[in-house]
Amino acid sequence: MTMPSHAGTLSFFNDLHPPKSRFQDDVLEGLSRPQKSIPPKHFYDARGSALFDDITDTEDYYVTRTELGILDAIAGEIAAKAGSGAVVIEPGSGSSVKIDKLLNALDRAAAYIGLDISKEHLISACEDLAARYDGLSVGAICADFTQPVPLEDLPIPDGKRLVFFPGSTIGNFEPGGAKALLETIRGWLRPGDALLIGADRVKSADILENAYDDASGVTAAFNLNLLTRINRELNGTIETDAFDHKAVWTSDAARVEMHLVAKRDTEFSVSGQTFRMSAGETIHTENSHKFSIERFTALAASAGLVVKQDWSDARGYFTLYWLERA
Ligand SMILES: C[S@@+](CC[C@H](N)C(=O)[O-])C[C@H]1O[C@@H](n2cnc3c(N)ncnc32)[C@H](O)[C@@H]1O
């Protein structure tokens, strides 16, 4: 998706972007493991964010279309539950596309705060919202939400908070990490506040694998862009054409795994450190866990959150949950 050129003014922008050394540490540590792995948050440089937006437009990626359909159907209900003058906070906001459904339905939202690790994309999306919603106070926080985000020190306006966490981004975390992230978000909620979160459901392997290996090759480009980013930012010498994209559903862990598979024996250096990979060896780059309603409800409970209501599409592909502090 191309961001419009007109830009509104942000009420605040806080840059808590992690230092480049964090990216370097994660990559060097991850490439040194027996099963090489790199956390998926590092996909999201400016190019990675643009490619993610392109993924959401592909025929195979049912996730975004399905969640938008549910939001259309329930927008009035959400508006009634949120009440007047809500302060909406969106972690992992990306292009802030889904928020239009809420902002158009809510009764005079007081403020919108986008929070994302991808700085340029975040600023551009939030400035676009500020231009389009007259009278809405729009702030932006560039931060890694797996680290503490000191919301109490930031100029968040008063009002009932609605944290909006769509896209099944919660599924990118192993169970322990998902619990920790939900606990972080719980810490942002006061009594009466709520979390509206989207989580993808278990379904047939072919639908899931196609969603993460679309026919037009956009997800492959998204995965391979991580190597280009490493080469650019960490003085890497990785031959990107030595790697293929792979997406595989593993039913035991109820997740789609994305890997970069070495097509041939290859050797490269990153920040001066040498790595060797044999043909067929992989770098594990992302997990997308899928949840039954029961499993997600139990995960939320483990983080001190209670499901007050949930809404699914007719096919049972995706579910949105309204959570409050237990
Ligand atoms: C799967 S995309 C979802 C985007 C959008 N919310 C949607 O529903 O389509 C994940 C988003 O979360 C952001 N993100 C991923 N890891 C993050 C982290 N650790 N801290 C902050 N943002 C993160 C990415 O930059 C990206 O915008």
PDB file of C-alpha atoms and ligand atoms in Angstrom, residues 41 44 49 52 56 64 67 90-94 98 115-118 143-146 166-167 169 172-173, ligand 1:
ATOM      1  CA  LYS A  41      10.276  -8.246  14.698  1.00  0.00           C
ATOM      2  CA  TYR A  44      10.058  -4.696   9.741  1.00  0.00           C
ATOM      3  CA  SER A  49       6.589  -3.097   6.336  1.00  0.00           C
ATOM      4  CA  PHE A  52       3.758  -6.895   4.709  1.00  0.00           C
ATOM      5  CA  THR A  56      -2.393  -8.413   3.136  1.00  0.00           C
ATOM      6  CA  THR A  64      -6.720  -9.362   6.896  1.00  0.00           C
ATOM      7  CA  GLU A  67     -10.691  -9.690  10.312  1.00  0.00           C
ATOM      8  CA  GLU A  90      -2.748   0.210  18.869  1.00  0.00           C
ATOM      9  CA  PRO A  91       0.421  -1.843  19.383  1.00  0.00           C
ATOM     10  CA  GLY A  92       1.913  -3.229  16.140  1.00  0.00           C
ATOM     11  CA  SER A  93      -0.169  -0.650  14.288  1.00  0.00           C
ATOM     12  CA  GLY A  94       1.620  -1.025  10.925  1.00  0.00           C
ATOM     13  CA  LYS A  98      -8.074  -1.619  10.440  1.00  0.00           C
ATOM     14  CA  LEU A 115       2.914   1.990  18.567  1.00  0.00           C
ATOM     15  CA  ASP A 116       5.261   0.119  16.244  1.00  0.00           C
ATOM     16  CA  ILE A 117       8.897  -0.855  15.823  1.00  0.00           C
ATOM     17  CA  SER A 118       8.937   0.258  12.152  1.00  0.00           C
ATOM     18  CA  ALA A 143       9.139   1.061  20.464  1.00  0.00           C
ATOM     19  CA  ASP A 144       9.681  -2.673  20.827  1.00  0.00           C
ATOM     20  CA  PHE A 145       6.683  -3.907  22.802  1.00  0.00           C
ATOM     21  CA  THR A 146       8.618  -6.948  24.046  1.00  0.00           C
ATOM     22  CA  PRO A 166      -5.400  -6.899  15.497  1.00  0.00           C
ATOM     23  CA  GLY A 167      -3.646  -9.017  12.868  1.00  0.00           C
ATOM     24  CA  THR A 169       0.419 -10.572  15.865  1.00  0.00           C
ATOM     25  CA  ASN A 172       4.102 -14.639  16.468  1.00  0.00           C
ATOM     26  CA  PHE A 173       5.102 -15.441  20.049  1.00  0.00           C
TER      27      PHE A 173
HETATM   28  C1  LIG B   1       1.711  -8.986  11.489  1.00  0.00           C
HETATM   29  S1  LIG B   1       1.973  -7.250  11.342  1.00  0.00           S
HETATM   30  C2  LIG B   1       0.326  -6.660  11.713  1.00  0.00           C
HETATM   31  C3  LIG B   1       0.093  -5.238  11.246  1.00  0.00           C
HETATM   32  C4  LIG B   1      -1.301  -4.704  11.511  1.00  0.00           C
HETATM   33  N1  LIG B   1      -1.561  -4.538  12.922  1.00  0.00           N
HETATM   34  C5  LIG B   1      -2.351  -5.610  10.914  1.00  0.00           C
HETATM   35  O1  LIG B   1      -3.224  -6.048  11.665  1.00  0.00           O
HETATM   36  O2  LIG B   1      -2.326  -5.863   9.698  1.00  0.00           O
HETATM   37  C6  LIG B   1       2.887  -6.933  12.818  1.00  0.00           C
HETATM   38  C7  LIG B   1       3.107  -5.469  13.124  1.00  0.00           C
HETATM   39  O3  LIG B   1       3.685  -5.376  14.426  1.00  0.00           O
HETATM   40  C8  LIG B   1       4.906  -4.660  14.378  1.00  0.00           C
HETATM   41  N2  LIG B   1       5.805  -5.314  15.322  1.00  0.00           N
HETATM   42  C9  LIG B   1       6.294  -6.581  15.252  1.00  0.00           C
HETATM   43  N3  LIG B   1       7.048  -6.854  16.329  1.00  0.00           N
HETATM   44  C10 LIG B   1       7.036  -5.729  17.100  1.00  0.00           C
HETATM   45  C11 LIG B   1       7.637  -5.396  18.353  1.00  0.00           C
HETATM   46  N4  LIG B   1       8.382  -6.273  19.018  1.00  0.00           N
HETATM   47  N5  LIG B   1       7.385  -4.168  18.863  1.00  0.00           N
HETATM   48  C12 LIG B   1       6.611  -3.260  18.189  1.00  0.00           C
HETATM   49  N6  LIG B   1       6.031  -3.524  16.993  1.00  0.00           N
HETATM   50  C13 LIG B   1       6.239  -4.749  16.457  1.00  0.00           C
HETATM   51  C14 LIG B   1       5.396  -4.742  12.939  1.00  0.00           C
HETATM   52  O4  LIG B   1       6.211  -3.649  12.578  1.00  0.00           O
HETATM   53  C15 LIG B   1       4.069  -4.782  12.174  1.00  0.00           C
HETATM   54  O5  LIG B   1       3.602  -3.488  11.889  1.00  0.00           O
END
